[in-house]
Short mmCIF file of C-alpha atoms in Angstrom, two decimals:
data_model
loop_
_atom_site.label_atom_id
_atom_site.label_comp_id
_atom_site.label_asym_id
_atom_site.label_seq_id
_atom_site.Cartn_x
_atom_site.Cartn_y
_atom_site.Cartn_z
CA GLY A 1 -116.71 64.11 -26.47
CA GLN A 2 -117.38 67.59 -25.26
CA GLN A 3 -114.45 69.36 -23.66
CA VAL A 4 -114.13 72.45 -21.55
CA MET A 5 -110.58 73.74 -21.87
CA GLN A 6 -108.95 76.46 -19.85
CA ILE A 7 -105.84 78.44 -20.62
CA PRO A 8 -103.35 79.08 -19.38
CA GLN A 9 -102.71 76.04 -17.19
CA TYR A 10 -100.47 78.09 -14.92
CA GLN A 11 -99.94 81.81 -14.41
CA HIS A 12 -97.32 83.41 -12.23
CA VAL A 13 -97.69 87.14 -11.76
CA GLN A 14 -96.24 89.95 -9.70
CA GLU A 15 -98.60 91.24 -7.05
CA GLY A 16 -100.50 94.16 -8.51
CA GLU A 17 -100.47 92.81 -12.05
CA ASP A 18 -103.64 91.77 -13.79
CA PHE A 19 -104.60 88.15 -14.50
CA THR A 20 -106.97 86.56 -17.00
CA THR A 21 -108.04 82.96 -17.48
CA TYR A 22 -110.01 81.77 -20.50
CA CYS A 23 -112.49 78.96 -20.79
CA ASN A 24 -113.44 77.44 -24.13
CA SER A 25 -116.08 74.83 -24.88
CA SER A 26 -116.41 72.72 -28.00
CA THR A 27 -120.20 73.14 -27.78
CA THR A 28 -122.60 75.93 -26.84
CA LEU A 29 -123.18 76.23 -23.12
CA SER A 30 -126.54 77.09 -21.59
CA ASN A 31 -124.68 78.60 -18.64
CA ILE A 32 -121.26 78.66 -17.08
CA GLN A 33 -120.10 78.74 -13.50
CA TRP A 34 -116.74 79.80 -12.01
CA TYR A 35 -115.15 78.34 -8.90
CA LYS A 36 -112.01 79.13 -6.94
CA GLN A 37 -109.97 76.57 -5.04
CA ARG A 38 -107.33 77.82 -2.62
CA PRO A 39 -104.25 75.62 -2.11
CA GLY A 40 -105.25 72.70 0.12
CA GLY A 41 -108.86 73.83 0.03
CA HIS A 42 -112.05 72.95 -1.77
CA PRO A 43 -113.75 74.61 -4.76
CA VAL A 44 -115.90 77.58 -3.82
CA PHE A 45 -118.55 78.97 -6.12
CA LEU A 46 -117.86 82.47 -7.46
CA ILE A 47 -120.50 83.27 -10.05
CA GLN A 48 -122.84 81.96 -12.72
CA LEU A 49 -123.31 83.47 -16.20
CA VAL A 50 -126.37 82.65 -18.26
CA LYS A 51 -126.94 85.27 -20.93
CA SER A 52 -125.01 85.67 -24.17
CA GLY A 53 -122.43 88.48 -23.85
CA GLU A 54 -123.09 88.80 -20.12
CA VAL A 55 -120.57 90.68 -17.99
CA LYS A 56 -120.57 90.55 -14.19
CA LYS A 57 -118.24 92.16 -11.70
CA GLN A 58 -117.30 91.23 -8.16
CA LYS A 59 -114.92 93.93 -6.80
CA ARG A 60 -111.65 93.29 -8.74
CA LEU A 61 -113.03 90.29 -10.61
CA THR A 62 -114.76 90.63 -13.98
CA PHE A 63 -116.53 87.66 -15.59
CA GLN A 64 -117.61 87.50 -19.23
CA PHE A 65 -119.68 85.08 -21.22
CA GLY A 66 -119.06 85.04 -24.97
CA GLU A 67 -121.67 86.11 -27.48
CA ALA A 68 -121.77 82.59 -28.90
CA LYS A 69 -121.88 81.11 -25.38
CA LYS A 70 -118.89 78.90 -26.15
CA ASN A 71 -116.28 80.80 -24.17
CA SER A 72 -115.89 82.74 -20.97
CA SER A 73 -113.19 84.66 -19.16
CA LEU A 74 -112.31 85.71 -15.65
CA HIS A 75 -110.18 88.82 -15.27
CA ILE A 76 -108.64 89.95 -11.97
CA THR A 77 -107.41 93.51 -11.72
CA ALA A 78 -104.42 94.32 -9.54
CA THR A 79 -103.92 90.83 -8.07
CA GLN A 80 -103.37 90.38 -4.36
CA THR A 81 -101.84 87.43 -2.53
CA THR A 82 -105.34 86.40 -1.43
CA ASP A 83 -106.11 85.68 -5.10
CA VAL A 84 -103.76 82.67 -5.13
CA GLY A 85 -105.46 79.44 -6.09
CA THR A 86 -106.87 77.46 -8.98
CA TYR A 87 -109.77 78.88 -10.94
CA PHE A 88 -112.18 76.53 -12.63
CA CYS A 89 -114.98 77.11 -15.08
CA ALA A 90 -117.80 74.56 -15.27
CA GLY A 91 -120.63 74.00 -17.67
CA PRO A 92 -123.33 71.42 -18.48
CA GLU A 93 -122.44 68.53 -20.70
CA TYR A 94 -124.16 68.77 -24.06
CA SER A 95 -125.45 65.20 -24.11
CA SER A 96 -126.57 65.15 -20.49
CA ALA A 97 -128.42 68.15 -19.11
CA SER A 98 -127.89 66.84 -15.59
CA LYS A 99 -124.07 66.60 -15.73
CA ILE A 100 -121.66 69.42 -15.15
CA ILE A 101 -118.14 69.36 -16.58
CA PHE A 102 -115.28 71.23 -14.96
CA GLY A 103 -112.54 72.86 -16.99
CA SER A 104 -108.95 71.86 -16.47
CA GLY A 105 -108.34 74.91 -14.20
CA THR A 106 -105.82 77.74 -14.17
CA ARG A 107 -103.42 77.82 -11.26
CA LEU A 108 -102.54 81.34 -10.21
CA SER A 109 -99.44 82.05 -8.12
CA ILE A 110 -98.30 85.54 -7.08
CA ARG A 111 -94.91 87.06 -6.27
CA PRO A 112 -95.30 89.45 -3.34
CA ASP B 1 -121.90 75.34 11.20
CA THR B 2 -120.25 73.31 8.48
CA ALA B 3 -122.50 73.13 5.41
CA VAL B 4 -120.97 70.04 3.76
CA SER B 5 -118.81 67.81 5.91
CA GLN B 6 -116.74 64.77 5.02
CA THR B 7 -115.00 62.17 7.13
CA PRO B 8 -112.25 61.25 7.28
CA LYS B 9 -110.13 64.17 6.09
CA TYR B 10 -107.16 61.89 5.46
CA LEU B 11 -107.17 58.19 4.66
CA VAL B 12 -104.01 56.15 4.24
CA THR B 13 -104.48 52.48 3.48
CA GLN B 14 -102.96 49.45 1.81
CA MET B 15 -103.79 48.14 -1.63
CA GLY B 16 -106.62 45.66 -1.58
CA ASN B 17 -108.39 47.13 1.45
CA ASP B 18 -111.99 48.32 1.50
CA LYS B 19 -112.73 51.80 2.80
CA SER B 20 -115.64 54.25 3.13
CA ILE B 21 -115.89 58.03 3.03
CA LYS B 22 -118.90 59.70 4.58
CA CYS B 23 -120.54 62.93 3.56
CA GLU B 24 -123.29 64.96 5.16
CA GLN B 25 -124.88 68.27 4.22
CA ASN B 26 -127.06 70.40 6.47
CA LEU B 27 -128.23 72.77 3.76
CA GLY B 28 -131.47 70.97 3.02
CA HIS B 29 -130.32 70.34 -0.57
CA ASP B 30 -131.85 67.68 -2.78
CA THR B 31 -128.77 66.83 -4.87
CA MET B 32 -125.41 65.50 -3.80
CA TYR B 33 -122.28 64.58 -5.77
CA TRP B 34 -118.96 62.79 -5.54
CA TYR B 35 -115.96 64.17 -7.41
CA LYS B 36 -112.44 62.85 -7.81
CA GLN B 37 -109.53 65.32 -8.09
CA ASP B 38 -106.25 63.86 -9.24
CA SER B 39 -102.75 65.17 -8.69
CA LYS B 40 -103.05 67.46 -11.70
CA LYS B 41 -106.10 69.06 -10.16
CA PHE B 42 -108.54 67.70 -12.75
CA LEU B 43 -111.99 67.56 -11.16
CA LYS B 44 -114.15 64.73 -12.46
CA ILE B 45 -117.69 63.89 -11.46
CA MET B 46 -118.22 60.32 -10.33
CA PHE B 47 -121.80 60.17 -9.12
CA SER B 48 -124.75 62.37 -8.41
CA TYR B 49 -127.89 61.68 -6.42
CA ASN B 50 -131.14 63.57 -6.38
CA ASN B 51 -133.56 62.81 -3.53
CA LYS B 52 -131.66 59.60 -2.86
CA GLU B 53 -131.98 58.50 -6.47
CA LEU B 54 -128.86 57.88 -8.59
CA ILE B 55 -128.78 60.34 -11.49
CA ILE B 56 -125.24 60.23 -12.78
CA ASN B 57 -123.01 57.18 -12.71
CA GLU B 58 -119.86 58.01 -14.59
CA THR B 59 -117.54 55.39 -15.98
CA VAL B 60 -115.94 54.48 -12.72
CA PRO B 61 -114.95 50.95 -11.70
CA ASN B 62 -117.71 49.09 -9.97
CA ARG B 63 -115.42 48.86 -6.99
CA PHE B 64 -116.85 52.31 -6.18
CA SER B 65 -120.35 52.16 -4.74
CA PRO B 66 -122.22 55.22 -3.49
CA LYS B 67 -125.00 54.96 -0.95
CA SER B 68 -127.52 57.59 0.01
CA PRO B 69 -129.45 56.55 3.12
CA ASP B 70 -131.28 59.89 3.10
CA LYS B 71 -131.18 63.24 1.30
CA ALA B 72 -128.58 64.66 3.68
CA HIS B 73 -126.06 61.86 3.34
CA LEU B 74 -124.06 60.39 0.47
CA ASN B 75 -121.39 57.90 1.33
CA LEU B 76 -118.77 56.35 -0.93
CA HIS B 77 -117.53 52.84 -0.42
CA ILE B 78 -114.46 51.60 -2.28
CA ASN B 79 -113.58 47.93 -2.53
CA SER B 80 -110.17 46.43 -3.30
CA LEU B 81 -108.34 49.72 -3.35
CA GLU B 82 -105.71 50.25 -6.01
CA LEU B 83 -102.77 52.64 -6.27
CA GLY B 84 -104.59 54.65 -8.95
CA ASP B 85 -107.39 55.40 -6.52
CA SER B 86 -105.11 57.81 -4.65
CA ALA B 87 -106.64 61.25 -5.02
CA VAL B 88 -108.69 63.85 -3.22
CA TYR B 89 -112.40 62.97 -3.12
CA PHE B 90 -114.88 65.83 -2.82
CA CYS B 91 -118.49 65.58 -1.83
CA ALA B 92 -120.72 68.44 -2.96
CA SER B 93 -124.37 69.39 -2.79
CA SER B 94 -126.73 71.73 -4.64
CA GLN B 95 -130.30 72.85 -4.05
CA ASP B 96 -131.50 70.79 -6.98
CA LEU B 97 -130.27 69.46 -10.31
CA GLY B 98 -131.18 72.71 -11.98
CA ARG B 99 -133.59 73.29 -14.84
CA GLN B 100 -133.04 73.32 -18.59
CA GLY B 101 -129.31 72.92 -18.16
CA ILE B 102 -129.02 75.85 -15.75
CA PHE B 103 -127.22 74.33 -12.80
CA ASP B 104 -127.57 75.36 -9.18
CA GLU B 105 -124.34 76.37 -7.48
CA GLN B 106 -122.53 73.56 -5.81
CA PHE B 107 -121.23 73.59 -2.23
CA PHE B 108 -118.18 71.43 -1.73
CA GLY B 109 -117.01 69.60 1.34
CA PRO B 110 -113.41 69.95 2.57
CA GLY B 111 -112.28 66.80 0.73
CA THR B 112 -110.83 63.48 1.73
CA ARG B 113 -107.25 62.82 0.70
CA LEU B 114 -106.95 59.10 0.00
CA THR B 115 -103.48 57.59 -0.25
CA VAL B 116 -103.16 53.96 -1.28
CA LEU B 117 -99.83 52.33 -0.50
#
């Protein structure tokens, strides 16, 4: 079946370093969403990408959607302790337009 | 002004018991979901409802039965609880199902941590 894989599974960085998580789908995605879940919290929507090659920025966060719409990335510049959490990508399942599949998530921890 | 609320926040119970988790959203959304998040943080959809109609029913044991009395509520009842049911259950809502595979953003509740002993 369709899979949405994220790498890395874990990332431990020094505060101030950059961080990137990658999301790869086995099939073309019509759109992709990104969510952040703080430790002990719930997923919170960050952004949605729809167009091939799309790039969107939110302050220190940069989101990209691949040209083939099969991969996406989230890059954080100069991480801060508030960035700690698990980042998920999510996209529609190929066989069911009404079902969204979440990636496996990347857990980011930061050394102050 | 909680957008999506769930009760209870924590639920500790014995194997074999029956329990319910309640979810309410005050966003006026048409679509609601139940997700299960296991200890490895994998987030899997269980059910989704649109205007009280069941849209997605993933391969979950039929011990799990969702009920949507109205658009603003989606409850989850679990019969004969098993150890493997221990997880965090999230309710979520979105404006609609989306169109042509473009999904509306989802708003998640705070989660219910279920522990089965």
